[in-house]
Each structure stands twice: as C-alpha cells, then as structure tokens.
mmCIF file with all atom_site columns, C-alpha atoms in Angstrom:
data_model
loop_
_atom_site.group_PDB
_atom_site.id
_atom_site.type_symbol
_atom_site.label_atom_id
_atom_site.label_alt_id
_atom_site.label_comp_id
_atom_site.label_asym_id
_atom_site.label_entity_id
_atom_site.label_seq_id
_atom_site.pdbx_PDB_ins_code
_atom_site.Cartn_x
_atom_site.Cartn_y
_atom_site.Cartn_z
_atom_site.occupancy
_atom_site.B_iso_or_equiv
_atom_site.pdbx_formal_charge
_atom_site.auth_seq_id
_atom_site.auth_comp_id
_atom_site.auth_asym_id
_atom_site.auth_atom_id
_atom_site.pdbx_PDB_model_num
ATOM 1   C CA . UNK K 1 1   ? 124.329 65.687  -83.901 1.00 48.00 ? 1   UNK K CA 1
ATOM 2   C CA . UNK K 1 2   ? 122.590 68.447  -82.411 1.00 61.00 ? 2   UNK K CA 1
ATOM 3   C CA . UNK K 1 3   ? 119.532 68.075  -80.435 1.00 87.00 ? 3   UNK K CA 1
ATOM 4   C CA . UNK K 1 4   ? 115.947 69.820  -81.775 1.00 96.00 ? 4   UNK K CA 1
ATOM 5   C CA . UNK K 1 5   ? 114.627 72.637  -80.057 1.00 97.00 ? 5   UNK K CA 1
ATOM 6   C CA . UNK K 1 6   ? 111.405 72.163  -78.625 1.00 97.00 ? 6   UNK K CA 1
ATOM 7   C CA . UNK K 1 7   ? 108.626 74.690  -79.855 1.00 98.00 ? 7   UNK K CA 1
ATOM 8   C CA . UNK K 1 8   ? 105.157 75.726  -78.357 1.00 98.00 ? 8   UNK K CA 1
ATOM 9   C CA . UNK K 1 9   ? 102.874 77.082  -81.028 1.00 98.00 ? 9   UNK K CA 1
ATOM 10  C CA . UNK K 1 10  ? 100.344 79.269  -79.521 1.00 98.00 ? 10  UNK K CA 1
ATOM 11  C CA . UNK K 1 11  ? 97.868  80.316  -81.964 1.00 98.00 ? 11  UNK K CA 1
ATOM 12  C CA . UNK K 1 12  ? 95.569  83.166  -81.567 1.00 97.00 ? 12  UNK K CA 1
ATOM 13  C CA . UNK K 1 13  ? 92.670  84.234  -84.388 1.00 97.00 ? 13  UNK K CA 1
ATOM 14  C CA . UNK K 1 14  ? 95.138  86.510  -86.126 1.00 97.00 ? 14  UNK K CA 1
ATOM 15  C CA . UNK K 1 15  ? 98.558  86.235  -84.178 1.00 98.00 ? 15  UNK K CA 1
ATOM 16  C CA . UNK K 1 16  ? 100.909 82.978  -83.793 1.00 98.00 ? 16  UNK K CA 1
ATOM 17  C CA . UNK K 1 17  ? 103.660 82.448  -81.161 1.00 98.00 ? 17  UNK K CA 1
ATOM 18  C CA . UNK K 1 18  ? 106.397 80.217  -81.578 1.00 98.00 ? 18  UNK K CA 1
ATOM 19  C CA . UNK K 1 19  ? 108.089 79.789  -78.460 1.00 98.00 ? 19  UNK K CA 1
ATOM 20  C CA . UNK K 1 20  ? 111.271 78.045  -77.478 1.00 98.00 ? 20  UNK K CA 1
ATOM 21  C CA . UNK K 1 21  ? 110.330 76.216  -74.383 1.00 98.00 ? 21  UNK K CA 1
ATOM 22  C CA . UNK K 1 22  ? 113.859 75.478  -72.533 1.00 96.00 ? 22  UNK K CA 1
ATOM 23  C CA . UNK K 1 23  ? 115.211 79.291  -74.109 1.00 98.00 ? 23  UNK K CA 1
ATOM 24  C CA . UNK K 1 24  ? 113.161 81.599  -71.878 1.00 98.00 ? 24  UNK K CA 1
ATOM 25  C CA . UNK K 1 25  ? 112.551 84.461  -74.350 1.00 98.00 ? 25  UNK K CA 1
ATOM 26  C CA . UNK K 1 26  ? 113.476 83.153  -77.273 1.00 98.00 ? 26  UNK K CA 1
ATOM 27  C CA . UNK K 1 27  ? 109.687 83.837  -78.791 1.00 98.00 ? 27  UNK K CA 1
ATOM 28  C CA . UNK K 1 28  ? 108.418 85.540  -81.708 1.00 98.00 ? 28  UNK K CA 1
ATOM 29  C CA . UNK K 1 29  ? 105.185 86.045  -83.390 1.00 98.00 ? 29  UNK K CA 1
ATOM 30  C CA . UNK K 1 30  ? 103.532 86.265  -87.038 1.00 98.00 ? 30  UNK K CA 1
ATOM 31  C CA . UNK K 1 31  ? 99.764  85.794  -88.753 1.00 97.00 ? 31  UNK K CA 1
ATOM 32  C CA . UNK K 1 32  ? 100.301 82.007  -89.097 1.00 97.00 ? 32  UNK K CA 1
ATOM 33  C CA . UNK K 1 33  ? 102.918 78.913  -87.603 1.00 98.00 ? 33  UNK K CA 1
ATOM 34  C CA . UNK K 1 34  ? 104.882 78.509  -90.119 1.00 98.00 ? 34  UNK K CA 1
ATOM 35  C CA . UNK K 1 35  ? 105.957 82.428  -90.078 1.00 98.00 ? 35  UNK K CA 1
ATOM 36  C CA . UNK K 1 36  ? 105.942 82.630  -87.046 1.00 98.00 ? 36  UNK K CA 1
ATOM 37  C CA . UNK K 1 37  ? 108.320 79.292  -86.761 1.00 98.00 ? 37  UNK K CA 1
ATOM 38  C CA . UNK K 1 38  ? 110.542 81.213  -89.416 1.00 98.00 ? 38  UNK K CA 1
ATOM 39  C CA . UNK K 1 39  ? 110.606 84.459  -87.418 1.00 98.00 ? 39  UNK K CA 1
ATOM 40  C CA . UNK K 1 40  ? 111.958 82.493  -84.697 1.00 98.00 ? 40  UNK K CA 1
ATOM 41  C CA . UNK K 1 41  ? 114.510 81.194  -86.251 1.00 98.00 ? 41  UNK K CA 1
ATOM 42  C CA . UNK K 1 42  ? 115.345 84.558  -87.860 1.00 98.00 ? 42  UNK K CA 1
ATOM 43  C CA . UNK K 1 43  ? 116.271 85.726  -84.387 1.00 98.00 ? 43  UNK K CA 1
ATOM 44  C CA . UNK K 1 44  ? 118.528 82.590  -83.071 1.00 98.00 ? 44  UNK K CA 1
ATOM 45  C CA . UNK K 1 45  ? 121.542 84.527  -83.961 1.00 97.00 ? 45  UNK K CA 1
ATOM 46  C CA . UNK K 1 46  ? 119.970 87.910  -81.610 1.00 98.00 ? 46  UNK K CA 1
ATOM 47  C CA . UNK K 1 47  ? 119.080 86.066  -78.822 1.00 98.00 ? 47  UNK K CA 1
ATOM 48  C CA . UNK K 1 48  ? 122.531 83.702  -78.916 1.00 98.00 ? 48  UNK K CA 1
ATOM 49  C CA . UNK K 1 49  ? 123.827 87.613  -79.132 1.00 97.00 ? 49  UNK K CA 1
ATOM 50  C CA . UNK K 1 50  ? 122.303 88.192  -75.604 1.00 98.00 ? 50  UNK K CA 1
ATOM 51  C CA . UNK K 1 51  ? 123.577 84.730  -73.852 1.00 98.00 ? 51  UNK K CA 1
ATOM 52  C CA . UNK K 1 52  ? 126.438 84.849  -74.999 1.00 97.00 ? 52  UNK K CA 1
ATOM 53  C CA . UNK K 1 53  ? 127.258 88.316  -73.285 1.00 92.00 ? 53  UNK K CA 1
ATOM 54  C CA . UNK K 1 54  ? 127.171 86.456  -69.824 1.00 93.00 ? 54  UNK K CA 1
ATOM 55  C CA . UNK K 1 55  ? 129.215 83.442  -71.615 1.00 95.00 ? 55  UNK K CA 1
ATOM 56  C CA . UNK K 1 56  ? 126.172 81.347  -71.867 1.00 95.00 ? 56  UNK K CA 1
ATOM 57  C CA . UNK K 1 57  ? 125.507 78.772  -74.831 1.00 95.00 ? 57  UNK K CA 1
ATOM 58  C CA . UNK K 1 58  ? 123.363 79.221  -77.764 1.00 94.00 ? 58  UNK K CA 1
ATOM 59  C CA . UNK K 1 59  ? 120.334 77.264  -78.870 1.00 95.00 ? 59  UNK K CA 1
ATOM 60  C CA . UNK K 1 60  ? 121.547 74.337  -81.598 1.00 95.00 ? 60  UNK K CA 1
ATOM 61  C CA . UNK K 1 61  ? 119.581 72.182  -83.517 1.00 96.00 ? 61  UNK K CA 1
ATOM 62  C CA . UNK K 1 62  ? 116.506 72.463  -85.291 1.00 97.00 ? 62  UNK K CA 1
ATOM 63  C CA . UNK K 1 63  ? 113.032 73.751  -84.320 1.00 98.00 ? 63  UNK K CA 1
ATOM 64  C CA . UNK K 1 64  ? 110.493 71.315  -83.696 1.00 98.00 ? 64  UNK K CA 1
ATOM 65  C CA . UNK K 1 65  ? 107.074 71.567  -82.179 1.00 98.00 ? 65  UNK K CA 1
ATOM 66  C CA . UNK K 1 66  ? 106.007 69.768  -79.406 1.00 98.00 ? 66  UNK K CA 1
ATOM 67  C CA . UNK K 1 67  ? 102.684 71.204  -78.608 1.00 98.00 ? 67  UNK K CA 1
ATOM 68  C CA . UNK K 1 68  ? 100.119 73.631  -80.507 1.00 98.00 ? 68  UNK K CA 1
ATOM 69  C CA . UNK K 1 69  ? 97.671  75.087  -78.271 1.00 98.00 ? 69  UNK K CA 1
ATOM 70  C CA . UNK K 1 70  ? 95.038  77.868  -78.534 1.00 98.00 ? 70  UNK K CA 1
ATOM 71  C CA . UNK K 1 71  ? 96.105  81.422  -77.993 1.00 98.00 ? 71  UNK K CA 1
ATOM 72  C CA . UNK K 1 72  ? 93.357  84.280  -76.685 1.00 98.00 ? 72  UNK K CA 1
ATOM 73  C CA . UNK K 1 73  ? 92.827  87.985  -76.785 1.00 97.00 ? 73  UNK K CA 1
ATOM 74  C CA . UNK K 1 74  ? 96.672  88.239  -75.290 1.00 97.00 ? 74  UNK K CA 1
ATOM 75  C CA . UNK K 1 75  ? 98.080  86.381  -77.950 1.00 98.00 ? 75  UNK K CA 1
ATOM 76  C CA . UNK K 1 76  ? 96.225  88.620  -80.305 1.00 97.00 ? 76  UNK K CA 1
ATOM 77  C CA . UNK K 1 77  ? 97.460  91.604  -78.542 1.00 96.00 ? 77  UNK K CA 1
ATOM 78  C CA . UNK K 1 78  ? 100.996 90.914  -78.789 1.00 96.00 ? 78  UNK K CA 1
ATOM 79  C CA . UNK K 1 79  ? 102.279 88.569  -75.780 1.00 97.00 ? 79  UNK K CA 1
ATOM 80  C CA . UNK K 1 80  ? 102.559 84.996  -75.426 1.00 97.00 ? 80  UNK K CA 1
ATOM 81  C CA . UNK K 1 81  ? 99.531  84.198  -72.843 1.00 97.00 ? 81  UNK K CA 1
ATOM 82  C CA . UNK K 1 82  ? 99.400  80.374  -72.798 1.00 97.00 ? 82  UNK K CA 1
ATOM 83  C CA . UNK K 1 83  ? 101.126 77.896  -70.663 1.00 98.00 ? 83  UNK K CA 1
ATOM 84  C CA . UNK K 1 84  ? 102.222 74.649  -72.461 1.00 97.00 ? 84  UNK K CA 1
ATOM 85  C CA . UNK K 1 85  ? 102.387 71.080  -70.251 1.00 97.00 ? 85  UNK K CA 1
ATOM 86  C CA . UNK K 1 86  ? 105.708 71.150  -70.206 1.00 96.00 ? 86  UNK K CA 1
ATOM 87  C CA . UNK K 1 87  ? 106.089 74.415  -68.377 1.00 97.00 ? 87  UNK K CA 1
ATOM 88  C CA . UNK K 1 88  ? 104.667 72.377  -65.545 1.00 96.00 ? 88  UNK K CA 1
ATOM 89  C CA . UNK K 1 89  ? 107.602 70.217  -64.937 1.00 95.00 ? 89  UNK K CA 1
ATOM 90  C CA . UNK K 1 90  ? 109.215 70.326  -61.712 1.00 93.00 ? 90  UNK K CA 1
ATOM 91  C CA . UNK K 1 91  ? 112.654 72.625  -61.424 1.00 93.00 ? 91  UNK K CA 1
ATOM 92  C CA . UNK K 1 92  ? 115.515 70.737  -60.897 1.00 95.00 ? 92  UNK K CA 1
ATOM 93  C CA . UNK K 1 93  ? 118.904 72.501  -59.901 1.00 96.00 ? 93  UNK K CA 1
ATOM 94  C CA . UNK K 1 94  ? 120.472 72.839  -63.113 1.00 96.00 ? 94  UNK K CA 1
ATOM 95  C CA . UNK K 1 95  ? 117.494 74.294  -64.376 1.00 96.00 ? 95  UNK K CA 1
ATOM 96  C CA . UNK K 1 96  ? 116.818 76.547  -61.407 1.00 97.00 ? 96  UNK K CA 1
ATOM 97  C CA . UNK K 1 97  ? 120.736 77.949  -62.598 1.00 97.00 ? 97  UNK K CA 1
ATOM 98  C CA . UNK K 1 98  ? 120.351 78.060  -65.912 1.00 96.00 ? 98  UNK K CA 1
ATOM 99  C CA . UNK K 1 99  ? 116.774 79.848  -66.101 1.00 97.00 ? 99  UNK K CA 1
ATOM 100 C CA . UNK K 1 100 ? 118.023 82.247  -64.060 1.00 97.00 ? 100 UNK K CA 1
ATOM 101 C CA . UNK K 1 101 ? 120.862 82.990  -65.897 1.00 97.00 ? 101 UNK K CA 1
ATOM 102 C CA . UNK K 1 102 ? 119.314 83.454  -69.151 1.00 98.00 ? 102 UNK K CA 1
ATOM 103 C CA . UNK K 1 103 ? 117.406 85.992  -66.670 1.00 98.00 ? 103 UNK K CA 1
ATOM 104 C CA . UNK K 1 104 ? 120.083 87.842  -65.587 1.00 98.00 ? 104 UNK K CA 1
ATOM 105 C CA . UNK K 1 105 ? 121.083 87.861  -69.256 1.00 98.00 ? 105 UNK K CA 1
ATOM 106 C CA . UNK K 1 106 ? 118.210 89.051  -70.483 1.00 98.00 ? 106 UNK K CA 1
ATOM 107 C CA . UNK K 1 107 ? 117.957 92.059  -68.042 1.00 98.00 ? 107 UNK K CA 1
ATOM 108 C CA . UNK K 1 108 ? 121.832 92.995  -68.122 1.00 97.00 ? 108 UNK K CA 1
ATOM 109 C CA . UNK K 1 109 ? 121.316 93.222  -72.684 1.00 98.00 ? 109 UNK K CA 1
ATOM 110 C CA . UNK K 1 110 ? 118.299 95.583  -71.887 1.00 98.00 ? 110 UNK K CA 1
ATOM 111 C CA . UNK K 1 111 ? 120.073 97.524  -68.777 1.00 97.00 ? 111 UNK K CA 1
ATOM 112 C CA . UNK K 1 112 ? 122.904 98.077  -70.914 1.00 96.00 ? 112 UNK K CA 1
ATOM 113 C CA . UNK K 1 113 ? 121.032 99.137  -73.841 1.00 96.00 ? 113 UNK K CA 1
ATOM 114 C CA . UNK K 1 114 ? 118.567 101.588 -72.282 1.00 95.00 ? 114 UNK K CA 1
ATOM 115 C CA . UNK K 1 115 ? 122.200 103.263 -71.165 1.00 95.00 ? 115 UNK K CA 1
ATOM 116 C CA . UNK K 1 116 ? 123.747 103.549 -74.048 1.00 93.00 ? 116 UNK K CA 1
ATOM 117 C CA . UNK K 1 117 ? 120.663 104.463 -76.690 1.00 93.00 ? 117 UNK K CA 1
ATOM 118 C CA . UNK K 1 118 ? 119.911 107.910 -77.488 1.00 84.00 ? 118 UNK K CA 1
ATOM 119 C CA . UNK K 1 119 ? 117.082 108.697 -79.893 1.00 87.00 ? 119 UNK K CA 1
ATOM 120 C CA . UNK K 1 120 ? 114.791 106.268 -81.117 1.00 93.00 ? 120 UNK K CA 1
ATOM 121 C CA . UNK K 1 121 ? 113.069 106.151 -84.287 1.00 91.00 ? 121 UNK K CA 1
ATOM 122 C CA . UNK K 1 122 ? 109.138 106.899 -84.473 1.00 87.00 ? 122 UNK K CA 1
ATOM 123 C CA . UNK K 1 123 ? 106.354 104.559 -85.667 1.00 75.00 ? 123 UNK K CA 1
ATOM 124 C CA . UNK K 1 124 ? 104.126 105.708 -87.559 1.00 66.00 ? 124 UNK K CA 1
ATOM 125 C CA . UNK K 1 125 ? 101.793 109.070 -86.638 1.00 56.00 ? 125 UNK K CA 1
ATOM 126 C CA . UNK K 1 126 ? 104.770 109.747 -84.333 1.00 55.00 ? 126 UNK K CA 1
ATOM 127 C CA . UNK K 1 127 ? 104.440 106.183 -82.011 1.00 68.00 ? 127 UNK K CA 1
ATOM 128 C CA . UNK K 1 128 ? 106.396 104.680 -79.788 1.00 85.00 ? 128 UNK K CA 1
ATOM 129 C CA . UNK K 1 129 ? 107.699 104.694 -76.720 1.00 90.00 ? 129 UNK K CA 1
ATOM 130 C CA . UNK K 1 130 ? 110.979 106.628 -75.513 1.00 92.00 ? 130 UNK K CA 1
ATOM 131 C CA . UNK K 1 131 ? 113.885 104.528 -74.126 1.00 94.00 ? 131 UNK K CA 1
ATOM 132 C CA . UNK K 1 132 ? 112.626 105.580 -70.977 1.00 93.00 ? 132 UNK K CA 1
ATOM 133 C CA . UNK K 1 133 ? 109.578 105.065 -70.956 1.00 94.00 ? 133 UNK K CA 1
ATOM 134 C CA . UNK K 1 134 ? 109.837 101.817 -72.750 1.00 95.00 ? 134 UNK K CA 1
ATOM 135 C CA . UNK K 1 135 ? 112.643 101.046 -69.418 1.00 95.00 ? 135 UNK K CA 1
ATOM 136 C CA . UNK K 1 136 ? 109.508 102.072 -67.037 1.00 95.00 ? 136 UNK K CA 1
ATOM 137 C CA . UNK K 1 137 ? 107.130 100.214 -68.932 1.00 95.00 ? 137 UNK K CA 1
ATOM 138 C CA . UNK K 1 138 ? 109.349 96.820  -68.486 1.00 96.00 ? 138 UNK K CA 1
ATOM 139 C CA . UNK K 1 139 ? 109.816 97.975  -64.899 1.00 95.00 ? 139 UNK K CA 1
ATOM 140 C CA . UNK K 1 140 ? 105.552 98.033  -64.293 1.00 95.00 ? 140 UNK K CA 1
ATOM 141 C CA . UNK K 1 141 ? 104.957 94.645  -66.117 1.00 96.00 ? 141 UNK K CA 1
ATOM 142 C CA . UNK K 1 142 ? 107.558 92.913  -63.857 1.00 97.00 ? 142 UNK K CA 1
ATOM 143 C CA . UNK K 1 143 ? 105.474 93.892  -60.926 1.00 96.00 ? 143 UNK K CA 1
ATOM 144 C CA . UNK K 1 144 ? 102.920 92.488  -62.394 1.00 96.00 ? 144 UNK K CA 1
ATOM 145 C CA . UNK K 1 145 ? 104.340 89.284  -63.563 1.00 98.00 ? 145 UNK K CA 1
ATOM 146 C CA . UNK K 1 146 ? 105.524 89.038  -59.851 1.00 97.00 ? 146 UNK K CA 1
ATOM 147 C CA . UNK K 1 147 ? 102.210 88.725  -58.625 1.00 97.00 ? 147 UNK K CA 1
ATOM 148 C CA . UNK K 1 148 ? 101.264 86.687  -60.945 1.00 98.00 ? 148 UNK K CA 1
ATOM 149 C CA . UNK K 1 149 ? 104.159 84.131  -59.484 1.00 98.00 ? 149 UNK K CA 1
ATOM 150 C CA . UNK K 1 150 ? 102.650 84.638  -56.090 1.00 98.00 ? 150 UNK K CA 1
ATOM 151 C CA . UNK K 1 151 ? 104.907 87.612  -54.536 1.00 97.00 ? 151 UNK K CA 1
ATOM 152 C CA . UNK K 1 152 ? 103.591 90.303  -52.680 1.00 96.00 ? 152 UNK K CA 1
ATOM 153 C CA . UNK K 1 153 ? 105.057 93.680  -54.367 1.00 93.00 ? 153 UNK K CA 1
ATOM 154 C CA . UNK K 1 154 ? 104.686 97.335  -54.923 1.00 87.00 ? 154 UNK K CA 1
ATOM 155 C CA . UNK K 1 155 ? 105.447 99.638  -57.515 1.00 86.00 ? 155 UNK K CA 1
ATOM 156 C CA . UNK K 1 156 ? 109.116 99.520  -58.730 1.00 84.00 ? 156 UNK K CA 1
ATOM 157 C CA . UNK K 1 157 ? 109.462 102.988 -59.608 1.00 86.00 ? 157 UNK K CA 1
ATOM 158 C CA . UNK K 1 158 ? 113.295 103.805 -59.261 1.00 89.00 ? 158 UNK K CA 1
ATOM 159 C CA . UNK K 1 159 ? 116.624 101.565 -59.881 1.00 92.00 ? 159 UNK K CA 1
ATOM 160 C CA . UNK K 1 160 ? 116.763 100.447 -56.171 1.00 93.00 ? 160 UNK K CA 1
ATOM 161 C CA . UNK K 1 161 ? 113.324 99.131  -55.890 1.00 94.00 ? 161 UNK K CA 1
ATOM 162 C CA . UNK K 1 162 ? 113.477 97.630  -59.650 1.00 95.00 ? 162 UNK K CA 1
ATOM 163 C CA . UNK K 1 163 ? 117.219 96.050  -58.655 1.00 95.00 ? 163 UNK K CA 1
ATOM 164 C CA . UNK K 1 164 ? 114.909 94.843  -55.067 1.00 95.00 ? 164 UNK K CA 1
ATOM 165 C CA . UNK K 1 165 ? 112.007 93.331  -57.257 1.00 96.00 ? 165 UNK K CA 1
ATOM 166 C CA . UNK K 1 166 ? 114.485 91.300  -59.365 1.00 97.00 ? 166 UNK K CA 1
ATOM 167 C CA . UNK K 1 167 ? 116.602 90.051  -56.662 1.00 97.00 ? 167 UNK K CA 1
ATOM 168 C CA . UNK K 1 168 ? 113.692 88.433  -55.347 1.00 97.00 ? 168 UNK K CA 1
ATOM 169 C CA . UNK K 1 169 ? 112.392 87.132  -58.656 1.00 98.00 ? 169 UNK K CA 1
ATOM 170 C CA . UNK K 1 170 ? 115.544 85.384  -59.555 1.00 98.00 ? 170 UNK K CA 1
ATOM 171 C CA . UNK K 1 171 ? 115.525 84.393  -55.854 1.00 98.00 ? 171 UNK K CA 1
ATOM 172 C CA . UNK K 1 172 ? 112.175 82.606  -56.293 1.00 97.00 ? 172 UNK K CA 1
ATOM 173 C CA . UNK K 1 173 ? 113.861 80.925  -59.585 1.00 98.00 ? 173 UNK K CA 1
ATOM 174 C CA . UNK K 1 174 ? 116.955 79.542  -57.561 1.00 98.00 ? 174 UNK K CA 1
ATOM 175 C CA . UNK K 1 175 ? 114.244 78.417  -54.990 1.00 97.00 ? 175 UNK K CA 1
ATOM 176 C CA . UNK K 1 176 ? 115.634 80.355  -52.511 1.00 97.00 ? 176 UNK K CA 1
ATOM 177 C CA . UNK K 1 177 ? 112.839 83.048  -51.716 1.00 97.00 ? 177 UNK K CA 1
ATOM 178 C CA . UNK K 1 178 ? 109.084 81.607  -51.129 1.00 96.00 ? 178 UNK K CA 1
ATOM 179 C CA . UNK K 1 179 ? 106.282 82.916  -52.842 1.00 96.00 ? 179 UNK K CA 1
ATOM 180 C CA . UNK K 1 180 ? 103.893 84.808  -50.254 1.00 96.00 ? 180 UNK K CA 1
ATOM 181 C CA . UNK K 1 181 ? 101.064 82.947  -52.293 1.00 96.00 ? 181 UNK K CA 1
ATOM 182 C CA . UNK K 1 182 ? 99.566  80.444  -54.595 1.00 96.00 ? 182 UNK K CA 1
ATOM 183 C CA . UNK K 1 183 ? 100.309 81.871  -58.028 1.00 95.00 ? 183 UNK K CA 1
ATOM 184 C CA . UNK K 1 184 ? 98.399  82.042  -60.842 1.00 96.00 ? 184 UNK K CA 1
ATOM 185 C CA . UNK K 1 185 ? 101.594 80.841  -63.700 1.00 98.00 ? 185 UNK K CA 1
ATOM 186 C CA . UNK K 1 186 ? 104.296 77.713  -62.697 1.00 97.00 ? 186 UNK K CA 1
ATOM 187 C CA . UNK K 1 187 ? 107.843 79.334  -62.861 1.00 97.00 ? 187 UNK K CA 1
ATOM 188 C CA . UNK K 1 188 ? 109.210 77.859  -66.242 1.00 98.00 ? 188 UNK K CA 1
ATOM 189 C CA . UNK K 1 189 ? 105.929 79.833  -67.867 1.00 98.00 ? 189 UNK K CA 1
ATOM 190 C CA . UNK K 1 190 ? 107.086 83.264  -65.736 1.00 98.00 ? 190 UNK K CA 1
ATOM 191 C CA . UNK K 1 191 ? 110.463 83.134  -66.443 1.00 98.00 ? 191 UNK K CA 1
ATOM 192 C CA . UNK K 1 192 ? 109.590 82.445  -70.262 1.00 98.00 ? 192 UNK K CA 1
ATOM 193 C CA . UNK K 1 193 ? 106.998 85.677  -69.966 1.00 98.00 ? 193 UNK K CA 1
ATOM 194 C CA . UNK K 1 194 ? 109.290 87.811  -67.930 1.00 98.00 ? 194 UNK K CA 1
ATOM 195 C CA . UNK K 1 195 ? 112.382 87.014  -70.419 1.00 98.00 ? 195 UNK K CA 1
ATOM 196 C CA . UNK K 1 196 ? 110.229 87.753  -73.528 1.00 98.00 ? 196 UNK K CA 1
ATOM 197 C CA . UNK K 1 197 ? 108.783 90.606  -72.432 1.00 98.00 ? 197 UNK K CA 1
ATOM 198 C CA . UNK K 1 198 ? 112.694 91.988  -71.705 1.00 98.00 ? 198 UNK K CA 1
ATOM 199 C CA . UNK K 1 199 ? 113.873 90.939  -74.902 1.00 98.00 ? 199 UNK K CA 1
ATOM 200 C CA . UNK K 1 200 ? 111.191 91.796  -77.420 1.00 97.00 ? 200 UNK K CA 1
ATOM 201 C CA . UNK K 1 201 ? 111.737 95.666  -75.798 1.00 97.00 ? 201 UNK K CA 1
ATOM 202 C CA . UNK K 1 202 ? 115.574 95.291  -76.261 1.00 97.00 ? 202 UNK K CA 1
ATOM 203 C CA . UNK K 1 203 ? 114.793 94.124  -79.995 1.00 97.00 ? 203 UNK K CA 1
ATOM 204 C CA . UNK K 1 204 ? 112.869 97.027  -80.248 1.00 95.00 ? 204 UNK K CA 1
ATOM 205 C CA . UNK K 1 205 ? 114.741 99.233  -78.869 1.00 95.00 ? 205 UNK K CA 1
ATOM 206 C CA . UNK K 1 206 ? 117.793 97.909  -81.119 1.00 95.00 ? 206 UNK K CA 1
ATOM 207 C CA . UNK K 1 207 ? 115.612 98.040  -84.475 1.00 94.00 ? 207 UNK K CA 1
ATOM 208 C CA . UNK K 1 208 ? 114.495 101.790 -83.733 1.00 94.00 ? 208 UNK K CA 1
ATOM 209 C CA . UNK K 1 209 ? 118.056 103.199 -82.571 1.00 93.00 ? 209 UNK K CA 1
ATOM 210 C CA . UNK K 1 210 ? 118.577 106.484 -85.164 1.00 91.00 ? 210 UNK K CA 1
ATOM 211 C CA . UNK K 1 211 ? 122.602 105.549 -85.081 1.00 86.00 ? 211 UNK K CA 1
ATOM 212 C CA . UNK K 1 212 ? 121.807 101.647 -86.623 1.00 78.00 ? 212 UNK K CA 1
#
C-alpha cells in the first residue's frame, strides 16, 4: 500500500498553497485548501513528467496534510513564503541526493524547454513574459534565493555564471560547499522555493506555447 504524501497548507487572505513537503516543487495554489489540495493533485502526473526525465520516481499515495500554517503578503502574491517544522529536519545523505536530484531535474525540464519553445501565448492586455525573459527572470530569483541560503553571489547574467551559481547551490545541498553565512531559510525550505519557482515557469511556459 502506498504511503500518503505529506502536505503543508499555507494559507494566505485570498491565496492557498498546498505543498508537497518531501517533492521539492511539487506546489500549487488556489482561493481556498481544498482547491488548492485538488490543484495539486491535478499536476502529479506534470511533475512525475519532469522526474521521470532524469529516471527518478513519482510521488504515490494520497495527499494528506500535516501542517496548516498562515501565509502573508507572498503567499498572496503568488509564491509559497512559509517554512513548515518539518523543513527544519536535519539532511541526511539520501536526502542530500535525492533533493538535489529533483533539482537538477527541475532545471534540466526548464533548460530544455526555454530551448525548444518559440512563441508564447499573451495574457491578457498583451502580458506575459517572453521565454527569455521569463529564463532571466528564473536566473535573478536564484540569486536571490542564494542569499537567502547564506551564499555570497552576484548577478547571474549569462549561461556560465547561471551554470556557476547552480553548481554551488546543489553543492550546498550535497553538503559539499559551505554557506559564507547564517541564512535566513533551512535548505529543505530553499530547495522546495528554488524547485517551485523553476517549475511553476516551465508550467507556464508549457500552458502558453502557440504549437500546444
């Protein structure tokens, strides 16, 4: 029998997150829990889609929530802003390898994706970002993120320095590279923002593709 999925509901004044706490970026918003729990489980089958291009497992069992907490004006905004108990457990190896591999995943899916879209769809009054800016827009909150794990960075403003920035992210995951600082998020609530943030701009970019 499949194990459940544990679920952070992070609930904001007029946006919810539910947020698969061991499947960094498997998170998805809507006005209330329950559709925002429903949401999430619409897009099991997308983000197995993404694992399973680097041959990793997909989430089984059902969703079940472990923790409800209170969300702020990020949650309202659009991103999931709060850090749960549980993403203060320590990192053992096997989740130091696994984190960072749903990482690489995540970053490879939106890599190859930026490559091979063309022209995107346009929101409404002619919105939304282009594939590359939406590519540079990733790169800049990364940076950010970063810091916010304790690393000393600048701008990643061209493939080297973004391919530089995420070596040393997924080498602060594996435990390998030392944070310059005290950061402001653990790692399991980085990796869960970092991941999100990826995926919810390769959904995006996958919903707005003119060839779909």
């Amino acid at each position: 029998m499949a194990s459940s999925i544990a679920v952070l509901i992070e609930e904001g004044r007029t946006r919810t997150f539910a947020s698969a706490l061991d499947w960094p970026g498997w998170s998805r918003s809507a006005k209330s829990a329950s559709d925002a729990l429903a949401v999430l489980d619409d897009y099991r089958e997308r983000y197995a889609a993404v694992l399973a291009s680097h041959s990793l497992g997909a989430p089984a069992g059902r969703l079940a929530v472990v923790e409800t907490v209170p969300g702020d004006a990020t949650t309202d905004f659009g991103a999931p802003s709060q850090i749960a108990a549980r993403d203060r457990r320590a990192m053992r190896r096997a989740d130091r390898d696994r984190m960072g591999a749903i990482l690489e995943a995540s970053w490879a899916s939106f890599d190859d994706a930026a490559a091979t879209t063309g022209k995107l769809r346009q929101g409404p009054r002619g919105g939304g970002r282009s594939v590359q800016k939406m590519a540079a827009h990733v790169a800049d909150a990364e940076v950010a993120y970063a810091r916010a794990l304790g690393l000393r960075v600048s701008a990643a403003d061209d493939e080297a320095s973004v391919a530089a920035l995420r070596a040393r992210l997924l080498g602060l995951v594996a435990g390998t590279v030392e944070p310059d600082r005290d950061g402001k998020w653990p790692l399991r609530y980085g990796v869960r923002r970092i991941a999100w943030h990826v995926l919810d701009h390769l959904f995006e970019m996958e919903d707005r593709d003119i060839t779909r």
